[in-house]
Coordinates of C-alpha atoms in Angstrom, one line a residue:
Chain P
M10 CA 6.6 39.3 -88.1
I11 CA 7.3 36.7 -90.5
T12 CA 10.7 35.4 -90.7
H13 CA 12.1 32.4 -92.8
A14 CA 14.8 29.8 -91.2
D15 CA 16.4 30.1 -94.2
D16 CA 17.4 33.5 -94.2
V17 CA 20.1 32.8 -91.9
S18 CA 21.2 29.5 -92.9
E19 CA 24.3 29.0 -95.1
T20 CA 22.7 27.4 -98.0
Q21 CA 20.8 30.6 -98.3
L22 CA 23.8 32.8 -98.5
Q23 CA 25.3 30.6 -101.3
T24 CA 22.3 30.5 -103.5
L25 CA 19.9 33.4 -103.9
P26 CA 16.3 32.0 -104.4
V27 CA 14.9 32.2 -107.8
V28 CA 11.6 33.8 -106.8
Q29 CA 10.9 35.6 -103.5
L30 CA 7.5 36.8 -102.4
K31 CA 7.8 39.4 -99.4
N32 CA 4.7 40.4 -97.6
V33 CA 2.6 40.1 -100.8
T34 CA -1.2 41.2 -100.2
K35 CA -3.9 41.0 -102.5
Q36 CA -7.4 42.3 -102.3
F37 CA -10.5 42.0 -104.4
G38 CA -12.9 44.9 -103.5
S39 CA -13.2 44.3 -99.9
L40 CA -11.9 40.6 -99.9
H41 CA -8.8 40.0 -98.6
A42 CA -7.5 37.1 -101.0
L43 CA -3.9 37.1 -99.6
R44 CA -2.3 38.5 -96.6
G45 CA 1.5 38.5 -95.4
I46 CA 2.5 36.0 -98.1
T47 CA 6.1 35.5 -97.6
F48 CA 8.0 32.6 -99.2
D49 CA 10.7 31.8 -101.5
L50 CA 11.3 29.2 -104.6
K51 CA 14.8 27.9 -104.9
A52 CA 16.5 26.4 -107.8
G53 CA 16.0 22.2 -107.7
R54 CA 13.3 22.6 -105.2
A55 CA 9.6 22.6 -104.9
L56 CA 7.2 24.3 -102.6
A57 CA 3.4 23.1 -102.3
L58 CA 0.8 25.4 -101.5
V59 CA -1.9 23.3 -100.2
G60 CA -5.4 24.6 -99.3
E61 CA -8.9 24.5 -100.0
S62 CA -10.8 25.9 -103.2
G63 CA -10.7 29.7 -102.4
C64 CA -7.8 29.9 -100.0
G65 CA -5.8 32.1 -102.5
K66 CA -3.4 29.4 -103.6
S67 CA -4.1 30.3 -107.3
T68 CA -3.8 33.8 -106.6
C69 CA -0.3 33.3 -105.3
A70 CA 0.5 31.6 -108.7
N71 CA -1.0 34.5 -110.6
I72 CA 0.7 37.1 -108.9
I73 CA 4.3 35.1 -109.3
S74 CA 3.4 34.8 -113.3
R75 CA 2.4 38.5 -113.4
T76 CA -1.3 37.5 -114.3
I77 CA -2.5 39.6 -111.9
A78 CA -1.2 42.5 -109.7
Q79 CA -0.4 42.2 -106.1
S80 CA -2.0 45.0 -103.9
G81 CA 1.0 45.2 -101.5
G82 CA 4.4 43.7 -100.8
D83 CA 7.0 42.4 -103.3
V84 CA 7.8 39.6 -106.0
L85 CA 11.5 39.4 -106.9
L86 CA 12.7 37.2 -109.5
N87 CA 16.5 36.5 -109.3
G88 CA 17.0 39.2 -106.5
S89 CA 15.1 41.9 -108.7
E90 CA 11.9 43.3 -108.4
V91 CA 9.3 42.3 -111.1
P92 CA 7.4 45.4 -112.0
S93 CA 3.4 44.6 -112.5
P94 CA 2.1 45.1 -115.2
L95 CA 5.4 43.9 -116.8
R96 CA 7.0 46.5 -119.2
I97 CA 6.7 45.2 -122.8
K98 CA 10.4 44.9 -123.0
D99 CA 10.3 42.6 -120.0
E100 CA 7.4 40.3 -120.9
K101 CA 9.5 37.9 -122.9
P102 CA 12.4 37.5 -120.9
F103 CA 10.0 37.0 -118.0
R104 CA 7.8 34.6 -119.8
R105 CA 10.7 32.6 -120.7
N106 CA 12.0 32.2 -117.1
V107 CA 8.5 31.6 -115.7
Q108 CA 6.4 29.2 -117.2
M109 CA 3.0 27.5 -116.1
I110 CA 1.1 24.3 -116.4
F111 CA -2.4 24.3 -115.6
Q112 CA -5.3 22.1 -114.2
D113 CA -7.1 21.2 -117.1
P114 CA -5.3 19.2 -119.9
F115 CA -8.2 19.3 -122.2
S116 CA -8.8 23.1 -122.7
S117 CA -5.3 24.0 -122.4
L118 CA -4.2 22.8 -125.9
N119 CA -5.5 24.0 -129.1
P120 CA -7.4 21.3 -130.6
A121 CA -6.9 22.8 -134.3
F122 CA -3.0 22.3 -134.2
T123 CA -0.6 19.3 -134.0
I124 CA 1.7 18.8 -130.8
R125 CA 4.7 20.0 -132.9
H126 CA 3.2 23.5 -133.5
H127 CA 2.3 23.6 -130.0
I128 CA 6.1 23.2 -129.0
S129 CA 7.6 24.5 -131.9
R130 CA 5.4 27.9 -131.6
A131 CA 6.7 28.4 -127.9
L132 CA 10.3 27.9 -129.5
K133 CA 10.0 30.2 -131.9
I134 CA 8.3 33.1 -129.9
H135 CA 11.1 32.9 -127.3
G136 CA 14.0 32.4 -129.8
H137 CA 15.1 29.0 -129.2
G138 CA 16.2 27.3 -132.3
I139 CA 18.0 28.7 -135.5
N140 CA 16.3 27.5 -137.8
R141 CA 13.1 24.7 -138.6
A142 CA 15.2 21.9 -138.4
D143 CA 16.9 22.8 -135.2
R144 CA 13.5 23.6 -133.5
T145 CA 12.0 20.1 -134.9
R146 CA 15.0 18.5 -133.0
R147 CA 14.4 20.4 -129.7
V148 CA 10.4 19.5 -130.2
L149 CA 11.4 15.9 -130.3
E150 CA 14.2 16.0 -127.5
T151 CA 11.6 17.7 -125.4
L152 CA 8.7 15.3 -125.9
D153 CA 11.2 12.4 -125.0
L154 CA 12.3 14.2 -121.7
V155 CA 8.4 13.9 -120.8
G156 CA 8.1 10.3 -121.8
L157 CA 6.2 10.5 -125.2
E158 CA 7.6 8.9 -128.1
G159 CA 8.8 12.2 -130.0
E160 CA 8.3 11.4 -133.7
T161 CA 4.7 9.7 -133.1
A162 CA 3.7 12.3 -130.7
A163 CA 4.7 15.4 -132.4
S164 CA 2.5 14.7 -135.5
K165 CA -0.8 14.1 -133.2
Y166 CA -3.5 16.5 -132.3
P167 CA -4.6 16.9 -129.2
H168 CA -7.8 15.3 -129.4
Q169 CA -5.7 11.7 -130.3
L170 CA -4.1 11.9 -126.7
S171 CA -5.2 11.1 -123.3
G172 CA -5.6 13.5 -120.7
G173 CA -2.2 12.2 -119.0
Q174 CA -0.3 12.5 -122.4
R175 CA -2.0 16.2 -122.8
Q176 CA -0.7 17.1 -119.6
R177 CA 2.8 15.8 -120.5
V178 CA 2.6 17.7 -123.7
N179 CA 2.0 20.7 -121.5
I180 CA 5.0 20.0 -119.0
A181 CA 6.7 19.6 -122.5
R182 CA 5.6 23.1 -123.8
A183 CA 6.6 24.7 -120.5
L184 CA 10.0 23.2 -120.5
A185 CA 10.9 23.7 -123.9
V186 CA 11.9 27.3 -123.5
Q187 CA 14.1 26.1 -120.4
P188 CA 12.6 28.3 -117.9
S189 CA 13.8 28.6 -114.1
V190 CA 10.7 28.8 -112.5
L191 CA 7.7 26.3 -113.0
L192 CA 4.2 27.0 -111.8
A193 CA 2.2 23.9 -111.4
D194 CA -1.4 24.5 -110.6
E195 CA -3.2 21.4 -109.9
P196 CA -1.7 19.6 -112.5
T197 CA -3.1 16.5 -111.8
S198 CA -6.7 16.8 -110.4
M199 CA -8.4 16.2 -113.7
L200 CA -6.5 13.1 -114.4
D201 CA -7.3 9.5 -113.5
V202 CA -5.8 8.3 -110.1
S203 CA -3.7 5.4 -111.9
I204 CA -1.8 8.0 -114.0
R205 CA -1.6 11.1 -111.5
L206 CA 1.7 9.4 -109.7
D207 CA 3.3 9.3 -113.1
I208 CA 2.9 12.8 -113.9
L209 CA 3.9 13.8 -110.4
K210 CA 7.0 11.5 -110.9
L211 CA 7.7 13.3 -113.8
L212 CA 7.3 16.7 -112.5
S213 CA 10.0 15.6 -109.6
R214 CA 12.3 14.4 -112.3
V215 CA 12.4 17.4 -114.4
K216 CA 12.6 19.6 -111.3
R217 CA 15.9 17.8 -110.5
E218 CA 17.4 17.5 -114.1
R219 CA 16.5 21.1 -115.1
N220 CA 17.3 22.4 -111.4
L221 CA 13.7 24.1 -111.8
A222 CA 12.4 26.1 -109.1
M223 CA 9.1 24.6 -108.7
L224 CA 5.6 25.9 -107.1
Y225 CA 3.2 22.9 -106.8
I226 CA -0.3 24.1 -106.0
T227 CA -2.9 21.3 -104.8
H228 CA -5.5 20.5 -102.3
D229 CA -4.3 17.2 -101.7
I230 CA -1.8 17.0 -99.1
A231 CA -0.4 13.9 -99.7
T232 CA 1.0 14.7 -103.2
A233 CA 2.3 17.5 -101.7
Y234 CA 4.4 15.6 -99.6
Q235 CA 5.4 13.3 -102.2
V236 CA 6.8 16.3 -104.7
A237 CA 7.7 19.3 -102.4
E238 CA 10.4 19.6 -99.7
T239 CA 8.5 22.6 -98.4
I240 CA 4.7 22.8 -97.4
V241 CA 2.8 25.5 -97.0
I242 CA -0.6 25.2 -95.5
M243 CA -3.0 28.0 -96.6
F244 CA -6.3 29.2 -95.2
A245 CA -8.3 32.1 -96.2
G246 CA -5.6 33.9 -97.6
Q247 CA -2.9 33.3 -95.2
M248 CA -0.2 30.9 -94.6
V249 CA -1.0 29.1 -91.5
E250 CA 1.7 26.6 -91.1
W251 CA 5.0 26.0 -93.3
G252 CA 8.1 24.4 -93.3
D253 CA 10.0 20.9 -94.2
S254 CA 7.3 18.9 -95.3
L255 CA 7.9 16.0 -93.4
T256 CA 7.8 18.1 -90.4
V257 CA 4.8 19.8 -91.1
L258 CA 2.7 16.6 -91.8
S259 CA 4.3 14.7 -88.4
Q260 CA 4.0 17.6 -86.3
P261 CA 1.2 19.8 -87.2
R262 CA 0.4 22.6 -84.9
H263 CA -2.2 24.6 -86.6
P264 CA -5.8 23.5 -85.7
Y265 CA -6.6 23.6 -89.7
T266 CA -3.2 21.8 -90.7
K267 CA -4.8 19.2 -88.1
L268 CA -8.3 19.3 -89.5
L269 CA -6.9 18.8 -93.2
L270 CA -4.8 15.8 -92.1
S271 CA -7.8 14.0 -90.5
A272 CA -9.6 14.3 -93.5
V273 CA -7.3 12.7 -96.1
P274 CA -9.3 9.6 -97.1
D275 CA -7.9 6.6 -95.1
P276 CA -8.9 3.2 -95.7
E277 CA -8.2 1.8 -92.4
R278 CA -10.0 4.0 -90.8
R279 CA -13.9 3.7 -91.2
F280 CA -16.3 6.6 -90.9
H281 CA -17.7 7.0 -87.4
V282 CA -21.5 6.1 -87.5
E283 CA -22.2 8.1 -84.3
N284 CA -22.3 11.8 -84.0
S285 CA -21.2 13.1 -87.2
M286 CA -22.3 16.4 -86.1
E287 CA -19.3 16.4 -83.6
Y288 CA -16.9 16.7 -86.6
L289 CA -19.2 19.0 -88.5
N290 CA -19.4 21.5 -85.6
E291 CA -15.5 20.8 -85.1
A292 CA -14.7 21.7 -88.6
T293 CA -16.6 24.8 -88.5
R294 CA -15.1 26.1 -85.1
I295 CA -11.7 25.4 -86.6
R296 CA -12.4 27.3 -89.8
A297 CA -14.0 30.1 -87.6
I298 CA -10.7 30.2 -85.4
S299 CA -8.2 29.7 -88.6
R300 CA -10.0 32.7 -90.7
V301 CA -9.0 35.4 -88.1
Y302 CA -6.2 37.6 -89.3
S303 CA -3.1 37.3 -87.1
E304 CA 0.0 38.6 -87.4
D305 CA 1.8 36.4 -85.1
V306 CA 4.0 33.7 -86.4
I307 CA 6.0 31.5 -84.2
Q308 CA 8.9 29.5 -85.2
I309 CA 8.6 26.0 -84.0
G310 CA 11.6 24.1 -85.6
E311 CA 14.6 25.2 -87.5
N312 CA 12.2 25.3 -90.6
H313 CA 8.7 24.9 -88.9
F314 CA 6.5 28.1 -88.6
V315 CA 3.0 28.2 -87.4
R316 CA 0.5 31.1 -87.1
K317 CA -1.0 31.8 -83.8
T318 CA -4.4 31.4 -82.9
E319 CA -6.5 30.5 -80.0
A320 CA -6.0 26.7 -80.8
T321 CA -2.5 26.4 -82.0
D322 CA -0.8 23.7 -80.4
F323 CA 2.4 24.9 -78.5
S324 CA 3.0 21.7 -76.3
Chain C
M22 CA -26.7 -11.8 -96.6
M23 CA -29.8 -10.0 -96.8
E24 CA -32.5 -10.3 -99.6
P25 CA -31.3 -8.2 -102.4
L26 CA -33.0 -4.7 -103.1
L27 CA -31.3 -4.3 -106.2
E28 CA -30.0 -6.7 -108.6
I29 CA -28.3 -5.9 -111.6
K30 CA -28.3 -9.1 -114.2
N31 CA -26.0 -9.5 -117.3
L32 CA -26.4 -5.6 -118.0
S33 CA -24.7 -4.6 -121.2
I34 CA -25.1 -1.0 -122.3
D35 CA -23.6 0.4 -125.6
Y36 CA -22.9 3.5 -126.9
L37 CA -24.0 3.9 -130.5
L38 CA -21.6 5.7 -132.8
D39 CA -21.8 6.4 -136.5
H40 CA -20.0 3.2 -137.6
G41 CA -20.7 0.4 -135.2
S42 CA -20.7 0.5 -131.3
F43 CA -18.9 1.2 -128.1
Q44 CA -19.4 -1.4 -125.7
A45 CA -19.4 0.7 -122.3
V46 CA -20.9 -2.1 -120.1
K47 CA -20.3 -5.9 -120.5
S48 CA -22.6 -8.3 -118.9
V49 CA -22.3 -6.9 -115.5
N50 CA -23.9 -8.2 -112.2
L51 CA -24.4 -6.6 -109.3
S52 CA -26.5 -6.9 -106.2
I53 CA -26.9 -4.5 -103.5
A54 CA -28.6 -5.8 -100.3
R55 CA -31.3 -3.6 -97.7
G56 CA -29.2 -1.4 -95.8
E57 CA -25.6 -2.4 -97.5
I58 CA -23.5 0.3 -99.0
L59 CA -21.9 -1.1 -102.4
G60 CA -18.9 0.8 -103.8
L61 CA -18.4 1.0 -107.6
A62 CA -14.7 2.1 -108.1
G63 CA -12.6 2.6 -111.6
E64 CA -11.4 5.2 -113.9
S65 CA -13.4 7.5 -116.1
G66 CA -14.8 5.8 -119.1
C67 CA -15.1 2.4 -117.2
G68 CA -18.8 2.4 -117.2
K69 CA -19.4 3.1 -113.7
S70 CA -21.6 6.3 -114.3
T71 CA -23.3 4.5 -117.2
I72 CA -24.7 2.0 -114.9
A73 CA -25.6 4.6 -112.4
F74 CA -27.7 6.1 -115.2
A75 CA -29.2 3.1 -116.3
V76 CA -30.6 2.2 -113.0
A77 CA -32.0 5.4 -112.7
R78 CA -33.5 4.6 -116.2
L79 CA -31.6 8.2 -117.5
S80 CA -29.5 6.7 -120.3
K81 CA -29.7 9.0 -123.0
S82 CA -29.1 8.4 -126.5
P83 CA -26.3 7.1 -127.9
A84 CA -26.4 5.0 -124.6
W85 CA -28.4 1.8 -125.6
I86 CA -29.2 -0.7 -123.1
V87 CA -28.5 -4.0 -125.4
D88 CA -29.2 -6.5 -122.8
G89 CA -30.0 -7.7 -119.0
Q90 CA -32.5 -6.5 -116.2
I91 CA -32.3 -4.1 -113.5
M92 CA -34.4 -5.7 -110.7
L93 CA -35.7 -3.7 -107.8
D94 CA -37.8 -5.8 -105.4
G95 CA -38.1 -8.1 -108.1
R96 CA -39.5 -6.1 -110.6
D97 CA -37.5 -5.0 -113.6
L98 CA -37.1 -1.3 -114.1
L99 CA -36.1 -1.5 -117.5
Q100 CA -39.6 -2.9 -118.7
L101 CA -41.3 -0.1 -116.7
T102 CA -43.1 2.7 -118.5
E103 CA -41.9 6.1 -118.1
R104 CA -44.9 7.0 -116.0
E105 CA -44.4 4.2 -113.7
M106 CA -40.7 5.0 -113.6
Q107 CA -41.3 8.5 -112.6
K108 CA -43.1 7.1 -109.4
V109 CA -39.6 4.9 -108.7
R110 CA -37.3 7.8 -109.4
W111 CA -36.7 10.0 -106.2
R112 CA -39.3 8.0 -104.3
R113 CA -37.6 5.0 -104.4
I114 CA -34.3 5.5 -105.8
G115 CA -32.7 8.8 -105.1
M116 CA -29.7 10.2 -106.9
V117 CA -26.8 12.6 -105.8
F118 CA -24.3 13.5 -108.8
Q119 CA -20.9 15.4 -108.4
S120 CA -22.3 18.5 -109.7
A121 CA -25.6 18.1 -108.0
M122 CA -25.0 21.0 -106.0
N123 CA -25.3 22.9 -109.6
S124 CA -28.8 21.2 -110.1
L125 CA -30.6 23.6 -107.7
N126 CA -32.7 26.5 -109.0
P127 CA -30.7 29.7 -108.7
L128 CA -33.8 31.7 -108.6
M129 CA -35.6 29.6 -106.1
R130 CA -35.6 29.7 -102.5
I131 CA -34.5 26.4 -100.8
E132 CA -37.8 26.1 -99.2
R133 CA -39.7 26.2 -102.3
Q134 CA -37.1 23.6 -104.1
F135 CA -38.0 21.3 -101.2
H136 CA -41.9 21.9 -101.9
D137 CA -41.4 21.3 -105.8
V138 CA -40.3 17.8 -105.1
L139 CA -42.2 17.0 -102.1
H140 CA -45.5 18.2 -103.2
R141 CA -45.1 16.3 -106.8
H142 CA -44.1 12.8 -105.2
L143 CA -45.9 13.0 -101.7
D144 CA -48.6 15.9 -102.5
T145 CA -47.9 17.7 -99.4
S146 CA -49.2 21.3 -98.8
R147 CA -46.9 24.2 -98.3
E148 CA -46.7 23.9 -94.6
Q149 CA -46.2 20.0 -94.7
S150 CA -43.4 20.6 -96.9
R151 CA -41.8 23.5 -94.9
E152 CA -42.1 21.2 -91.7
I153 CA -40.0 18.3 -93.7
A154 CA -37.8 20.4 -95.0
E155 CA -36.8 21.9 -91.5
K156 CA -36.3 18.3 -90.1
M157 CA -34.2 17.3 -92.9
L158 CA -32.1 20.4 -93.0
L159 CA -31.2 19.9 -89.4
L160 CA -30.3 16.2 -90.4
V161 CA -27.6 17.6 -92.5
G162 CA -26.3 20.1 -90.1
I163 CA -27.7 23.1 -91.7
S164 CA -30.1 25.7 -89.5
P165 CA -33.6 25.4 -90.6
D166 CA -33.9 29.2 -90.7
R167 CA -31.8 29.3 -93.7
L168 CA -34.8 27.9 -95.9
S169 CA -35.6 31.3 -97.2
N170 CA -32.1 31.8 -98.5
Y171 CA -31.2 31.3 -102.1
P172 CA -28.7 29.0 -103.4
H173 CA -26.1 31.3 -104.0
Q174 CA -25.8 32.1 -100.5
F175 CA -24.7 28.5 -99.5
S176 CA -20.9 27.4 -100.2
G177 CA -20.5 24.4 -102.4
G178 CA -20.6 22.0 -99.3
M179 CA -23.8 23.2 -98.1
R180 CA -25.4 23.0 -101.8
Q181 CA -24.5 19.3 -102.1
R182 CA -25.8 18.7 -98.4
I183 CA -29.1 20.6 -99.2
V184 CA -29.4 18.1 -102.5
I185 CA -29.0 15.2 -100.2
A186 CA -31.4 16.6 -97.5
I187 CA -34.1 16.6 -100.5
C188 CA -33.3 13.5 -101.7
L189 CA -33.8 11.8 -97.9
A190 CA -37.0 13.8 -97.6
L191 CA -38.5 11.3 -99.9
D192 CA -37.1 8.2 -97.8
P193 CA -36.0 6.5 -101.1
D194 CA -34.9 2.7 -100.3
L195 CA -31.5 3.3 -102.5
I196 CA -29.5 6.3 -103.3
I197 CA -27.1 6.5 -106.2
M198 CA -24.2 8.4 -105.3
D199 CA -21.9 9.4 -108.0
E200 CA -18.8 11.0 -107.2
P201 CA -21.0 13.0 -104.6
T202 CA -17.9 14.7 -103.0
T203 CA -15.4 15.1 -105.8
A204 CA -16.0 18.6 -106.4
L205 CA -15.4 19.1 -102.8
D206 CA -12.3 19.7 -100.5
V207 CA -11.3 16.9 -98.3
V208 CA -12.5 18.3 -95.0
V209 CA -16.0 19.2 -96.5
Q210 CA -15.7 15.6 -98.0
R211 CA -15.3 14.3 -94.8
E212 CA -18.2 16.1 -93.2
I213 CA -20.6 14.9 -95.6
L214 CA -19.6 11.5 -95.8
E215 CA -19.7 11.2 -91.6
Q216 CA -23.1 12.4 -92.2
I217 CA -24.2 10.1 -94.8
A218 CA -22.7 7.1 -93.0
E219 CA -24.6 7.7 -89.9
L220 CA -27.8 8.5 -91.8
Q221 CA -27.5 5.6 -93.7
K222 CA -26.8 3.6 -90.5
T223 CA -29.7 5.0 -88.6
R224 CA -32.3 4.9 -91.7
Q225 CA -31.1 1.7 -93.3
F226 CA -31.4 2.8 -96.8
S227 CA -28.9 1.0 -99.5
I228 CA -26.5 3.2 -101.2
L229 CA -24.6 2.8 -104.7
F230 CA -21.4 4.5 -104.1
I231 CA -19.5 5.6 -107.1
T232 CA -16.0 7.0 -106.8
H233 CA -12.5 6.6 -108.5
D234 CA -11.0 7.0 -104.8
L235 CA -10.4 3.6 -103.2
H236 CA -9.4 4.9 -99.9
L237 CA -12.6 6.8 -99.5
M238 CA -14.7 4.0 -100.7
A239 CA -13.1 1.9 -98.2
Q240 CA -13.9 4.3 -95.5
I241 CA -17.8 3.9 -96.2
C242 CA -18.7 1.2 -98.2
H243 CA -19.3 -2.5 -96.9
R244 CA -18.8 -4.1 -100.3
M245 CA -17.2 -3.0 -103.4
A246 CA -16.8 -3.6 -106.9
V247 CA -13.9 -2.4 -109.6
M248 CA -14.5 -2.0 -112.8
L249 CA -12.2 -2.0 -115.8
K250 CA -13.3 -1.4 -119.7
G251 CA -17.1 -2.0 -118.7
E252 CA -16.6 -5.4 -116.9
V253 CA -16.3 -6.2 -112.9
V254 CA -13.0 -7.4 -112.5
E255 CA -13.6 -7.8 -108.6
L256 CA -16.1 -7.6 -106.2
G257 CA -15.8 -8.5 -102.5
D258 CA -16.1 -7.3 -98.9
V259 CA -13.9 -3.9 -98.0
A260 CA -11.5 -5.7 -95.6
Q261 CA -10.8 -8.4 -98.1
M262 CA -10.4 -6.0 -101.3
L263 CA -8.2 -4.2 -99.0
N264 CA -6.1 -6.7 -97.5
R265 CA -5.8 -9.7 -100.2
P266 CA -6.9 -7.9 -103.7
Q267 CA -6.8 -10.5 -106.0
H268 CA -7.0 -8.6 -109.5
N269 CA -4.1 -6.9 -110.8
Y270 CA -5.9 -3.9 -111.6
T271 CA -7.5 -3.7 -107.9
K272 CA -3.9 -3.7 -106.8
T273 CA -2.8 -1.0 -109.2
L274 CA -5.6 1.2 -108.2
W275 CA -4.6 0.9 -104.6
A276 CA -1.2 1.8 -105.0
A277 CA -2.0 4.8 -107.1
V278 CA -3.3 6.7 -104.4
P279 CA -0.4 8.6 -102.6
K280 CA -0.2 8.2 -99.2
L281 CA 1.0 10.3 -96.4
P282 CA 4.2 9.4 -94.7
E283 CA 3.6 5.8 -92.6
N284 CA 2.8 7.0 -89.2
R285 CA 4.1 10.3 -90.1
L286 CA 7.1 9.4 -88.4
T287 CA 9.3 7.7 -90.9
A288 CA 9.8 9.2 -94.0
E289 CA 8.9 7.2 -97.1
A290 CA 11.2 7.5 -100.1
R291 CA 10.1 10.5 -102.1
L292 CA 9.1 10.5 -105.8

C-alpha cells in the first residue's frame, strides 16, 4: 500500500494539495502504461517526474490535464473529483486552472498569428480583461513577467523568435489566465543547452511568485533536482522511488534510480575502455528487475519511499 | 601526436540565400589523428553538422563549400569525383547520425540490411555477409539470432547500435558521429558510448564526435573543439578544456549543464 509521509505531517493538514492522484492506472490495450500512481501537487511546489521515454510520465500529465481518461483511480482538483471526460460546463474553469506547456516550442505556436494574438486569445476565452485595452495591458504584463520585452515581443510572429523566446511565450500564454496548476512536459529538451537553465530559472521563479503547483516532466534527473522539491522516479509505469529531491539523489535505494544516476554524464569520469558488456548486462538486468510489478512500497525516511524489488537496497 | 588521418584546412561553407549568403563555417582548421576521438561542441546553428556533412561530401544545396580542403590521408576529398567518393564513404568514412536508427529500411530484415551494405562495398556473398553480421551484432551486444528480425522489433537504442554495427562492419578509418545518442535516454546513451569507447580502443579507428553536451564529450573524447557562429573558438585536450577553459564561450557552455548536487551530500543552492 502506498502512503505519503505528508499525509500525516502538519503542513498537509493546513494546506490541501491542489492536485491529488490516487492509485491512478492506465491501460492501453494490454499494456499497463500506469499502475498505482499516487502523488500530490502542492501550491508553490514542484514535483518532477523522471524516467526514460515510454515510462508513463507524459501519460500522467495527460491524465491530470484530462486530455485522456485514466482506467482506474481518482484525480482530484482542490479536493474534488474531476470527471473524465470533463462536462462541458466544467471545461473552461478547469482549463483556466490547469495549464500546460509542451516540449516543442516550434509547433506549439501558430505561425500565422502574432504573439499578442496568442496571449490575448487565451485571455479572451477565459474571460480575463474587460476590454481590448485591458487585455493588451495584461498581455504586456505577462510578457514582462517571463522576461520578454513586452511591446516589441507582442507584435512579432513566432518565426521571428528563437526557441528559447518561443518557450517563454508559451509560458506567458499559460500564465496569462492565472492558473493554479502548471504542467510542464519536457519544456527545455528541445532548447540549446545555454538557454535551458534560464527557462528553468524562469519556471522556478513564476512557481514561487504565482504560488503554482507545478509538475515538471523530464528525463534529465539533474534538472529535476534544480527545479523540484520532490522527485518521483518512474519506470515501466510504476513509481519506483520518490521523496525529497536531495534525499532521493543522495541516498538512492532502488536499483533503477542508481542506474539512472550512474548514467548522468560526468566529465570527471571517463568511459571504461574495457568490458563495456558488463555495464550493458547490468543495465539489462536492472531493467528486468524493475519492470516486475510490485505492490510493496517501503518508507525509508520521513519523505522517502521506494518500491520493493529483489535488488532494492535496504542497508 | 600521430600523423593526422583527416585534416580540415581553411574550410568555409556558405548557405546561399535568395539575396546574399549566410556564412555557416568560417575558415575552420581541424585535424584528427589515427585512433583519436575529436569532439566538436557547440549549439544548434553553429556549423558543426555542416562540417560533418562536408567531410562525408554530403553537403546539399543551398550549402556551398566556398573554400578549403578536406584531406584524408593526404588526398583532398573535395576534389574527388562522386564515383571516387562512393568508395570513400562507408568504406573509409562511416557515419552515425542522430536519427540513424530511423534510416534502417522498415521492410527489410536486419540480415538483409547488412548484406546490402557489405555486398556493395566488399562484394560479399549472402553467407559471408551473414557471418560478418553475426560477429558485428555480438560486438554491440545484440544476440545474432535476431538477424532475421525487422527494425520495428528493436528498441530505439538497439536500432542505433545496429547502425553502428553496420558502420563498423566495413572497418572504416574514421566515423563521424553527429549527436549519436541525443534521441536516447541517458542509460542507453551510456550503454552505447561505453561500447563505442571500448571498440575504438581495440580497433583504433578515429571518431569525429559531435554533440552539444560537453560533459558527455569529456567522457569519451581525447581532444575537443568548441564552435561558435561558424568559428572554432577553442581547441585542446579534454583535461585542459575542462580544468582551464580559456574562451568565455567555453566557460558558458560548461556552466550551462545542470549538475547533480556536489557529491550528492551537500545541497547546492537551487534555482
